[in-house]
PDB file of C-alpha atoms in Angstrom:
ATOM      1  CA  MET A   5     -21.130  -2.440  -4.921  1.00 95.00           C
ATOM      2  CA  GLU A   6     -22.700  -0.139  -2.321  1.00 97.00           C
ATOM      3  CA  ARG A   7     -21.917   3.560  -2.051  1.00 98.00           C
ATOM      4  CA  VAL A   8     -21.331   4.418   1.607  1.00 98.00           C
ATOM      5  CA  SER A   9     -20.697   8.142   1.043  1.00 98.00           C
ATOM      6  CA  GLU A  10     -19.489  10.599  -1.594  1.00 98.00           C
ATOM      7  CA  HIS A  11     -18.070  14.092  -1.163  1.00 98.00           C
ATOM      8  CA  ALA A  12     -17.134  16.861  -3.601  1.00 98.00           C
ATOM      9  CA  CYS A  13     -13.375  17.446  -3.364  1.00 98.00           C
ATOM     10  CA  PHE A  14     -11.045  19.633  -5.486  1.00 98.00           C
ATOM     11  CA  GLY A  15     -13.379  19.522  -8.464  1.00 98.00           C
ATOM     12  CA  GLY A  16     -13.750  15.750  -8.249  1.00 98.00           C
ATOM     13  CA  THR A  17     -15.388  13.258  -5.895  1.00 98.00           C
ATOM     14  CA  GLN A  18     -14.089  11.397  -2.863  1.00 98.00           C
ATOM     15  CA  GLY A  19     -16.202   8.311  -2.275  1.00 98.00           C
ATOM     16  CA  PHE A  20     -16.239   5.324   0.037  1.00 98.00           C
ATOM     17  CA  TYR A  21     -17.713   1.993  -1.008  1.00 98.00           C
ATOM     18  CA  ARG A  22     -18.531  -1.502   0.233  1.00 98.00           C
ATOM     19  CA  HIS A  23     -18.773  -4.720  -1.740  1.00 98.00           C
ATOM     20  CA  ASP A  24     -19.031  -8.460  -1.147  1.00 98.00           C
ATOM     21  CA  SER A  25     -15.556  -9.795  -1.790  1.00 98.00           C
ATOM     22  CA  GLU A  26     -15.293 -13.212  -3.421  1.00 98.00           C
ATOM     23  CA  VAL A  27     -11.592 -13.392  -2.546  1.00 98.00           C
ATOM     24  CA  ILE A  28     -12.022 -12.570   1.148  1.00 98.00           C
ATOM     25  CA  GLY A  29     -15.478 -14.086   1.519  1.00 97.00           C
ATOM     26  CA  LEU A  30     -16.729 -11.078   3.470  1.00 98.00           C
ATOM     27  CA  PRO A  31     -17.690  -7.444   2.771  1.00 98.00           C
ATOM     28  CA  MET A  32     -14.720  -5.179   2.096  1.00 98.00           C
ATOM     29  CA  LYS A  33     -14.500  -1.386   1.989  1.00 98.00           C
ATOM     30  CA  PHE A  34     -12.406   0.911  -0.167  1.00 98.00           C
ATOM     31  CA  GLY A  35     -12.152   4.579  -1.108  1.00 98.00           C
ATOM     32  CA  VAL A  36     -11.850   6.196  -4.533  1.00 99.00           C
ATOM     33  CA  TYR A  37     -11.010   9.784  -5.411  1.00 99.00           C
ATOM     34  CA  VAL A  38     -12.182  10.543  -8.969  1.00 98.00           C
ATOM     35  CA  PRO A  39     -10.436  13.668 -10.311  1.00 98.00           C
ATOM     36  CA  PRO A  40     -12.227  16.264 -12.456  1.00 98.00           C
ATOM     37  CA  GLN A  41     -10.407  15.075 -15.608  1.00 98.00           C
ATOM     38  CA  ALA A  42     -12.427  11.846 -15.482  1.00 98.00           C
ATOM     39  CA  ALA A  43     -15.399  13.777 -16.881  1.00 98.00           C
ATOM     40  CA  GLN A  44     -13.562  13.703 -20.234  1.00 97.00           C
ATOM     41  CA  GLY A  45     -12.627  10.017 -20.142  1.00 97.00           C
ATOM     42  CA  PRO A  46     -10.768   7.303 -18.205  1.00 98.00           C
ATOM     43  CA  VAL A  47      -7.823   8.435 -16.099  1.00 98.00           C
ATOM     44  CA  PRO A  48      -4.757   6.601 -14.713  1.00 98.00           C
ATOM     45  CA  VAL A  49      -5.102   4.923 -11.322  1.00 98.00           C
ATOM     46  CA  LEU A  50      -2.883   5.263  -8.260  1.00 98.00           C
ATOM     47  CA  VAL A  51      -3.491   2.693  -5.509  1.00 99.00           C
ATOM     48  CA  TYR A  52      -2.385   3.561  -1.971  1.00 99.00           C
ATOM     49  CA  LEU A  53      -1.759   0.855   0.632  1.00 99.00           C
ATOM     50  CA  ALA A  54      -2.045   2.113   4.209  1.00 98.00           C
ATOM     51  CA  GLY A  55      -0.103   1.058   7.282  1.00 98.00           C
ATOM     52  CA  LEU A  56      -0.858  -0.796  10.496  1.00 98.00           C
ATOM     53  CA  THR A  57      -4.217  -0.017  12.175  1.00 98.00           C
ATOM     54  CA  CYS A  58      -5.419   2.105   9.240  1.00 98.00           C
ATOM     55  CA  THR A  59      -8.627   1.754   7.219  1.00 98.00           C
ATOM     56  CA  GLU A  60      -9.790   2.762   3.752  1.00 98.00           C
ATOM     57  CA  GLU A  61     -10.506   6.249   5.123  1.00 98.00           C
ATOM     58  CA  THR A  62      -7.198   7.099   6.821  1.00 98.00           C
ATOM     59  CA  PHE A  63      -5.172   8.259   3.829  1.00 98.00           C
ATOM     60  CA  ALA A  64      -8.135   9.999   2.203  1.00 98.00           C
ATOM     61  CA  ILE A  65      -8.738  12.056   5.342  1.00 98.00           C
ATOM     62  CA  LYS A  66      -5.195  12.673   6.597  1.00 98.00           C
ATOM     63  CA  ALA A  67      -2.806  12.805   3.636  1.00 98.00           C
ATOM     64  CA  HIS A  68      -4.274  15.782   1.723  1.00 97.00           C
ATOM     65  CA  ALA A  69      -3.456  13.975  -1.516  1.00 98.00           C
ATOM     66  CA  GLN A  70      -6.622  14.794  -3.469  1.00 98.00           C
ATOM     67  CA  GLU A  71      -5.367  18.259  -4.410  1.00 98.00           C
ATOM     68  CA  HIS A  72      -2.279  16.725  -6.028  1.00 98.00           C
ATOM     69  CA  ALA A  73      -4.313  13.985  -7.710  1.00 98.00           C
ATOM     70  CA  ALA A  74      -6.683  16.593  -9.124  1.00 98.00           C
ATOM     71  CA  ARG A  75      -3.771  18.598 -10.501  1.00 98.00           C
ATOM     72  CA  HIS A  76      -2.300  15.572 -12.279  1.00 98.00           C
ATOM     73  CA  GLY A  77      -5.553  13.840 -13.221  1.00 98.00           C
ATOM     74  CA  LEU A  78      -5.012  10.657 -11.241  1.00 98.00           C
ATOM     75  CA  MET A  79      -7.620   8.467  -9.580  1.00 98.00           C
ATOM     76  CA  LEU A  80      -6.709   7.505  -5.993  1.00 99.00           C
ATOM     77  CA  VAL A  81      -7.817   4.094  -4.699  1.00 99.00           C
ATOM     78  CA  THR A  82      -7.496   3.203  -1.010  1.00 98.00           C
ATOM     79  CA  PRO A  83      -8.356  -0.341   0.113  1.00 98.00           C
ATOM     80  CA  ASP A  84      -8.769  -1.363   3.728  1.00 98.00           C
ATOM     81  CA  THR A  85      -5.746  -2.991   5.370  1.00 98.00           C
ATOM     82  CA  SER A  86      -7.344  -6.333   6.289  1.00 98.00           C
ATOM     83  CA  PRO A  87     -10.587  -8.279   6.424  1.00 98.00           C
ATOM     84  CA  ARG A  88     -12.985  -7.203   9.187  1.00 97.00           C
ATOM     85  CA  GLY A  89     -15.562  -9.060  11.232  1.00 96.00           C
ATOM     86  CA  THR A  90     -14.037 -12.448  10.486  1.00 97.00           C
ATOM     87  CA  GLY A  91     -14.944 -14.094  13.766  1.00 95.00           C
ATOM     88  CA  VAL A  92     -11.399 -15.490  13.993  1.00 96.00           C
ATOM     89  CA  ALA A  93     -10.351 -15.801  17.612  1.00 95.00           C
ATOM     90  CA  GLY A  94      -7.534 -13.388  18.446  1.00 93.00           C
ATOM     91  CA  ALA A  95      -7.930 -11.302  15.296  1.00 96.00           C
ATOM     92  CA  ASP A  96      -8.254  -8.141  17.378  1.00 95.00           C
ATOM     93  CA  ALA A  97      -5.811  -9.101  20.127  1.00 96.00           C
ATOM     94  CA  ALA A  98      -2.866  -7.051  18.801  1.00 97.00           C
ATOM     95  CA  TRP A  99      -2.501  -3.848  16.809  1.00 97.00           C
ATOM     96  CA  ASP A 100       0.276  -5.252  14.596  1.00 97.00           C
ATOM     97  CA  PHE A 101      -1.309  -8.584  13.594  1.00 98.00           C
ATOM     98  CA  GLY A 102      -4.772  -9.631  12.474  1.00 97.00           C
ATOM     99  CA  ASP A 103      -7.345  -6.844  12.135  1.00 98.00           C
ATOM    100  CA  GLY A 104      -5.806  -3.786  10.449  1.00 98.00           C
ATOM    101  CA  ALA A 105      -2.597  -5.685   9.749  1.00 98.00           C
ATOM    102  CA  GLY A 106      -3.030  -7.832   6.654  1.00 98.00           C
ATOM    103  CA  PHE A 107       0.539  -7.196   5.374  1.00 98.00           C
ATOM    104  CA  TYR A 108      -0.710  -7.422   1.767  1.00 98.00           C
ATOM    105  CA  LEU A 109      -0.002 -11.134   1.421  1.00 98.00           C
ATOM    106  CA  ASP A 110      -2.086 -14.306   1.160  1.00 98.00           C
ATOM    107  CA  ALA A 111      -1.846 -16.205   4.443  1.00 98.00           C
ATOM    108  CA  ILE A 112      -1.208 -19.943   4.280  1.00 98.00           C
ATOM    109  CA  GLN A 113      -1.487 -20.777   7.990  1.00 98.00           C
ATOM    110  CA  ALA A 114      -4.732 -21.596   9.825  1.00 97.00           C
ATOM    111  CA  PRO A 115      -6.875 -19.854  10.919  1.00 98.00           C
ATOM    112  CA  TRP A 116      -5.770 -16.913   8.766  1.00 98.00           C
ATOM    113  CA  ALA A 117      -5.608 -18.558   5.341  1.00 98.00           C
ATOM    114  CA  GLN A 118      -9.335 -18.429   4.601  1.00 97.00           C
ATOM    115  CA  ARG A 119      -9.810 -14.656   4.940  1.00 98.00           C
ATOM    116  CA  TRP A 120      -6.402 -12.965   4.980  1.00 98.00           C
ATOM    117  CA  ARG A 121      -5.847 -12.901   1.212  1.00 98.00           C
ATOM    118  CA  MET A 122      -4.922  -9.260   0.733  1.00 98.00           C
ATOM    119  CA  ALA A 123      -2.411  -9.821  -2.069  1.00 98.00           C
ATOM    120  CA  THR A 124      -5.000 -11.429  -4.334  1.00 98.00           C
ATOM    121  CA  TYR A 125      -7.608  -8.927  -3.238  1.00 98.00           C
ATOM    122  CA  VAL A 126      -5.473  -5.885  -4.135  1.00 98.00           C
ATOM    123  CA  THR A 127      -3.902  -7.166  -7.349  1.00 98.00           C
ATOM    124  CA  LEU A 128      -6.937  -8.912  -8.864  1.00 98.00           C
ATOM    125  CA  GLU A 129     -10.335  -8.286  -7.320  1.00 98.00           C
ATOM    126  CA  LEU A 130      -9.994  -4.615  -6.418  1.00 98.00           C
ATOM    127  CA  GLN A 131      -8.354  -3.891  -9.766  1.00 97.00           C
ATOM    128  CA  SER A 132     -11.307  -5.513 -11.535  1.00 98.00           C
ATOM    129  CA  ILE A 133     -13.900  -3.587  -9.528  1.00 98.00           C
ATOM    130  CA  VAL A 134     -12.205  -0.260 -10.192  1.00 98.00           C
ATOM    131  CA  ALA A 135     -12.042  -1.018 -13.921  1.00 98.00           C
ATOM    132  CA  ARG A 136     -15.719  -1.949 -14.005  1.00 98.00           C
ATOM    133  CA  GLU A 137     -17.255   0.703 -11.756  1.00 98.00           C
ATOM    134  CA  PHE A 138     -15.168   3.849 -12.335  1.00 98.00           C
ATOM    135  CA  PRO A 139     -13.763   5.864 -15.271  1.00 98.00           C
ATOM    136  CA  ALA A 140     -10.372   4.226 -14.774  1.00 98.00           C
ATOM    137  CA  ASP A 141      -7.590   3.422 -17.231  1.00 98.00           C
ATOM    138  CA  THR A 142      -6.300   0.433 -15.266  1.00 97.00           C
ATOM    139  CA  ALA A 143      -3.701  -0.316 -17.937  1.00 97.00           C
ATOM    140  CA  ARG A 144      -1.954   2.668 -16.374  1.00 98.00           C
ATOM    141  CA  THR A 145      -1.904   1.797 -12.663  1.00 98.00           C
ATOM    142  CA  GLY A 146       0.619   2.885 -10.047  1.00 98.00           C
ATOM    143  CA  LEU A 147       1.110   1.603  -6.501  1.00 98.00           C
ATOM    144  CA  PHE A 148       2.431   3.239  -3.363  1.00 98.00           C
ATOM    145  CA  GLY A 149       2.046   2.968   0.376  1.00 98.00           C
ATOM    146  CA  HIS A 150       3.280   3.804   3.864  1.00 99.00           C
ATOM    147  CA  SER A 151       4.975   1.577   6.442  1.00 98.00           C
ATOM    148  CA  MET A 152       3.236  -1.830   6.188  1.00 98.00           C
ATOM    149  CA  GLY A 153       1.670  -0.430   3.017  1.00 98.00           C
ATOM    150  CA  GLY A 154       5.085   0.591   1.728  1.00 98.00           C
ATOM    151  CA  HIS A 155       6.140  -3.016   2.224  1.00 98.00           C
ATOM    152  CA  GLY A 156       3.016  -4.040   0.302  1.00 98.00           C
ATOM    153  CA  ALA A 157       3.678  -1.645  -2.558  1.00 98.00           C
ATOM    154  CA  LEU A 158       7.261  -2.793  -3.019  1.00 98.00           C
ATOM    155  CA  THR A 159       6.547  -6.510  -2.733  1.00 98.00           C
ATOM    156  CA  LEU A 160       3.385  -6.597  -4.847  1.00 98.00           C
ATOM    157  CA  ALA A 161       5.156  -4.686  -7.603  1.00 98.00           C
ATOM    158  CA  LEU A 162       8.211  -6.937  -7.449  1.00 98.00           C
ATOM    159  CA  ARG A 163       6.044 -10.090  -7.390  1.00 98.00           C
ATOM    160  CA  ASN A 164       3.799  -8.962 -10.254  1.00 98.00           C
ATOM    161  CA  PRO A 165       6.048  -7.535 -12.987  1.00 97.00           C
ATOM    162  CA  GLY A 166       4.155  -5.447 -15.511  1.00 96.00           C
ATOM    163  CA  LEU A 167       1.063  -4.968 -13.378  1.00 98.00           C
ATOM    164  CA  TYR A 168       2.135  -1.583 -11.983  1.00 98.00           C
ATOM    165  CA  ARG A 169       3.763   1.026 -14.204  1.00 98.00           C
ATOM    166  CA  SER A 170       4.934   3.164 -11.278  1.00 98.00           C
ATOM    167  CA  VAL A 171       5.870   2.366  -7.679  1.00 98.00           C
ATOM    168  CA  SER A 172       6.897   4.281  -4.573  1.00 99.00           C
ATOM    169  CA  ALA A 173       6.908   3.965  -0.786  1.00 99.00           C
ATOM    170  CA  ILE A 174       6.990   6.160   2.302  1.00 99.00           C
ATOM    171  CA  ALA A 175       8.840   4.784   5.347  1.00 99.00           C
ATOM    172  CA  PRO A 176       8.340   1.169   4.193  1.00 99.00           C
ATOM    173  CA  ILE A 177       9.057  -1.969   6.186  1.00 98.00           C
ATOM    174  CA  ALA A 178      11.804  -2.688   3.691  1.00 98.00           C
ATOM    175  CA  ALA A 179      13.281  -5.921   5.091  1.00 98.00           C
ATOM    176  CA  PRO A 180      10.481  -7.549   7.111  1.00 98.00           C
ATOM    177  CA  SER A 181      12.351 -10.848   7.517  1.00 98.00           C
ATOM    178  CA  GLN A 182      14.785  -8.933   9.704  1.00 98.00           C
ATOM    179  CA  CYS A 183      12.446  -6.970  12.008  1.00 98.00           C
ATOM    180  CA  PRO A 184       9.973  -7.737  14.828  1.00 98.00           C
ATOM    181  CA  TRP A 185       6.897  -6.654  12.843  1.00 98.00           C
ATOM    182  CA  GLY A 186       7.875  -8.972  10.028  1.00 98.00           C
ATOM    183  CA  HIS A 187       8.732 -11.881  12.300  1.00 98.00           C
ATOM    184  CA  LYS A 188       5.316 -11.654  13.946  1.00 98.00           C
ATOM    185  CA  ALA A 189       3.348 -11.258  10.714  1.00 98.00           C
ATOM    186  CA  PHE A 190       5.271 -13.766   8.619  1.00 98.00           C
ATOM    187  CA  GLY A 191       5.413 -16.331  11.403  1.00 98.00           C
ATOM    188  CA  GLY A 192       1.667 -16.063  11.962  1.00 98.00           C
ATOM    189  CA  TYR A 193       0.515 -15.858   8.354  1.00 98.00           C
ATOM    190  CA  LEU A 194       3.186 -17.941   6.597  1.00 98.00           C
ATOM    191  CA  GLY A 195       4.650 -20.266   9.239  1.00 98.00           C
ATOM    192  CA  ASP A 196       8.308 -21.000   9.956  1.00 96.00           C
ATOM    193  CA  ASP A 197       9.563 -21.508   6.383  1.00 94.00           C
ATOM    194  CA  ARG A 198      12.021 -18.675   5.766  1.00 94.00           C
ATOM    195  CA  ALA A 199      11.820 -19.250   2.008  1.00 93.00           C
ATOM    196  CA  ALA A 200       8.135 -18.288   2.197  1.00 96.00           C
ATOM    197  CA  TRP A 201       9.146 -15.177   4.111  1.00 98.00           C
ATOM    198  CA  ALA A 202      11.705 -14.191   1.469  1.00 98.00           C
ATOM    199  CA  ALA A 203       9.010 -14.318  -1.205  1.00 98.00           C
ATOM    200  CA  HIS A 204       7.274 -11.427   0.589  1.00 98.00           C
ATOM    201  CA  ASP A 205      10.348  -9.390   1.546  1.00 98.00           C
ATOM    202  CA  ALA A 206      11.277  -6.516  -0.777  1.00 98.00           C
ATOM    203  CA  THR A 207      14.979  -6.720   0.023  1.00 98.00           C
ATOM    204  CA  GLU A 208      15.115 -10.469  -0.594  1.00 98.00           C
ATOM    205  CA  LEU A 209      13.023 -10.191  -3.751  1.00 98.00           C
ATOM    206  CA  VAL A 210      15.462  -7.671  -5.241  1.00 98.00           C
ATOM    207  CA  LYS A 211      18.364  -9.929  -4.277  1.00 98.00           C
ATOM    208  CA  SER A 212      16.647 -12.789  -6.109  1.00 98.00           C
ATOM    209  CA  GLY A 213      16.472 -10.775  -9.333  1.00 98.00           C
ATOM    210  CA  ALA A 214      12.923  -9.366  -9.200  1.00 98.00           C
ATOM    211  CA  LYS A 215      12.563  -6.014 -10.935  1.00 98.00           C
ATOM    212  CA  ALA A 216      10.240  -3.030 -10.604  1.00 98.00           C
ATOM    213  CA  PRO A 217       9.901   0.345 -12.328  1.00 98.00           C
ATOM    214  CA  PRO A 218      12.224   3.063 -11.005  1.00 98.00           C
ATOM    215  CA  LEU A 219      11.418   3.446  -7.311  1.00 98.00           C
ATOM    216  CA  LEU A 220      11.000   6.485  -5.091  1.00 98.00           C
ATOM    217  CA  VAL A 221      11.295   5.939  -1.319  1.00 99.00           C
ATOM    218  CA  ASP A 222      11.140   8.633   1.365  1.00 99.00           C
ATOM    219  CA  GLN A 223      12.267   8.056   4.948  1.00 99.00           C
ATOM    220  CA  GLY A 224      12.185  10.391   7.950  1.00 98.00           C
ATOM    221  CA  LEU A 225      15.293  10.280  10.125  1.00 98.00           C
ATOM    222  CA  ALA A 226      13.345  11.062  13.325  1.00 98.00           C
ATOM    223  CA  ASP A 227      11.164   8.000  12.733  1.00 98.00           C
ATOM    224  CA  LYS A 228      11.067   6.012  15.998  1.00 98.00           C
ATOM    225  CA  PHE A 229      10.689   2.783  14.013  1.00 98.00           C
ATOM    226  CA  LEU A 230      13.633   3.377  11.681  1.00 98.00           C
ATOM    227  CA  ALA A 231      16.395   1.461  13.467  1.00 98.00           C
ATOM    228  CA  GLU A 232      14.417  -1.566  14.639  1.00 98.00           C
ATOM    229  CA  GLN A 233      11.661  -2.065  12.068  1.00 98.00           C
ATOM    230  CA  LEU A 234      12.246  -0.386   8.700  1.00 98.00           C
ATOM    231  CA  HIS A 235      15.851  -1.021   7.492  1.00 98.00           C
ATOM    232  CA  PRO A 236      15.802   1.036   4.276  1.00 98.00           C
ATOM    233  CA  HIS A 237      19.589   0.791   4.115  1.00 98.00           C
ATOM    234  CA  LEU A 238      19.314  -2.955   3.500  1.00 98.00           C
ATOM    235  CA  PHE A 239      16.893  -2.371   0.644  1.00 98.00           C
ATOM    236  CA  GLU A 240      19.152   0.366  -0.739  1.00 98.00           C
ATOM    237  CA  GLU A 241      22.143  -1.996  -0.696  1.00 98.00           C
ATOM    238  CA  ALA A 242      20.166  -4.735  -2.440  1.00 98.00           C
ATOM    239  CA  CYS A 243      18.937  -2.339  -5.149  1.00 98.00           C
ATOM    240  CA  ARG A 244      22.432  -1.000  -5.743  1.00 98.00           C
ATOM    241  CA  ALA A 245      23.869  -4.502  -6.104  1.00 98.00           C
ATOM    242  CA  ALA A 246      21.051  -5.641  -8.409  1.00 98.00           C
ATOM    243  CA  GLY A 247      20.888  -2.521 -10.569  1.00 98.00           C
ATOM    244  CA  GLN A 248      17.319  -1.759  -9.504  1.00 98.00           C
ATOM    245  CA  PRO A 249      16.731   2.001 -10.002  1.00 98.00           C
ATOM    246  CA  LEU A 250      15.988   3.583  -6.617  1.00 98.00           C
ATOM    247  CA  THR A 251      15.838   7.128  -5.318  1.00 98.00           C
ATOM    248  CA  LEU A 252      15.956   6.951  -1.510  1.00 98.00           C
ATOM    249  CA  ARG A 253      15.507  10.368   0.140  1.00 98.00           C
ATOM    250  CA  ARG A 254      16.270  10.813   3.841  1.00 98.00           C
ATOM    251  CA  HIS A 255      14.650  13.705   5.716  1.00 98.00           C
ATOM    252  CA  GLU A 256      16.037  15.176   8.929  1.00 98.00           C
ATOM    253  CA  GLY A 257      13.479  15.821  11.677  1.00 98.00           C
ATOM    254  CA  TYR A 258      10.546  13.884  10.205  1.00 98.00           C
ATOM    255  CA  ASP A 259       8.821  11.039  12.034  1.00 98.00           C
ATOM    256  CA  HIS A 260       6.650   8.108  10.934  1.00 98.00           C
ATOM    257  CA  GLY A 261       3.265   9.841  10.905  1.00 98.00           C
ATOM    258  CA  TYR A 262       0.929  11.591   8.521  1.00 98.00           C
ATOM    259  CA  TYR A 263       2.598  14.993   8.846  1.00 98.00           C
ATOM    260  CA  PHE A 264       5.545  13.400   7.058  1.00 98.00           C
ATOM    261  CA  ILE A 265       3.211  11.810   4.518  1.00 98.00           C
ATOM    262  CA  GLN A 266       1.572  15.204   3.875  1.00 98.00           C
ATOM    263  CA  THR A 267       5.041  16.691   3.305  1.00 98.00           C
ATOM    264  CA  VAL A 268       6.145  14.228   0.633  1.00 98.00           C
ATOM    265  CA  VAL A 269       2.883  13.009  -0.893  1.00 98.00           C
ATOM    266  CA  GLY A 270       2.895  15.698  -3.588  1.00 98.00           C
ATOM    267  CA  ASP A 271       6.260  14.453  -4.822  1.00 98.00           C
ATOM    268  CA  HIS A 272       4.961  10.891  -4.869  1.00 98.00           C
ATOM    269  CA  VAL A 273       1.859  11.776  -6.859  1.00 98.00           C
ATOM    270  CA  ALA A 274       4.048  13.692  -9.328  1.00 98.00           C
ATOM    271  CA  HIS A 275       6.430  10.713  -9.571  1.00 98.00           C
ATOM    272  CA  HIS A 276       3.529   8.463 -10.515  1.00 98.00           C
ATOM    273  CA  ALA A 277       1.948  10.986 -12.863  1.00 98.00           C
ATOM    274  CA  LYS A 278       5.189  11.258 -14.820  1.00 98.00           C
ATOM    275  CA  GLN A 279       5.594   7.500 -15.210  1.00 97.00           C
ATOM    276  CA  LEU A 280       1.922   6.803 -15.885  1.00 97.00           C
ATOM    277  CA  SER A 281       1.811   9.431 -18.631  1.00 93.00           C
ATOM    278  CA  ALA A 282       5.013   8.250 -20.323  1.00 81.00           C
TER     279      ALA A 282
END
């Protein structure tokens, strides 16, 4: 693992790192905020999955979450959103597919299947690196994300019961099988089999009986993507029917961007801190 940079931040350290990924087969980058409490021993881990076009730096720079993490003694981990420098033709042709748009799944369609393995990367390889290289109590790991990353947080938690002790999402793509972003990503990465799509769709996973810890979801009502892309109401209906605990908060006047994330991120960190300390 190579240290790219480290910065003092709220009594702890915000760092950015690079390593040779065995899962992806290429170098990958990630960020880690180590809170001051880690000087006394391992601390719980909160992994954040970013949205379309973002990198490992976006949340660390824009969300202002380190202050909350320092208060609660949580380590923040921020992986990149896709492989980079793959040489795959067309990988950078669109902002919502390919580079910066890994959708936190393992692709099964050529030419994406070799490198686009973000589900395995996040749940196995990154988890192992954090446990080995940082003062992390990975037995107490939470997962949250925004937009595409909110989709990733919900689906990875539902697909891997017991791996994450706390889960939340901000403006997630909650029913990707029923929106243009999901059609494009799932069609490209997974092919035309709708059963394969359902296995990576939070709404369909809940309908199928998958369970997660009690969920917190925040959604802005001035979000320009709400009606066409996000569909939180479908996820809410599925959770209600299945008995999956969900708190879905709707916020008048808030859009899809990082000002909204800044507004609610303190509540999300507190949500995870409570469950990870239980």
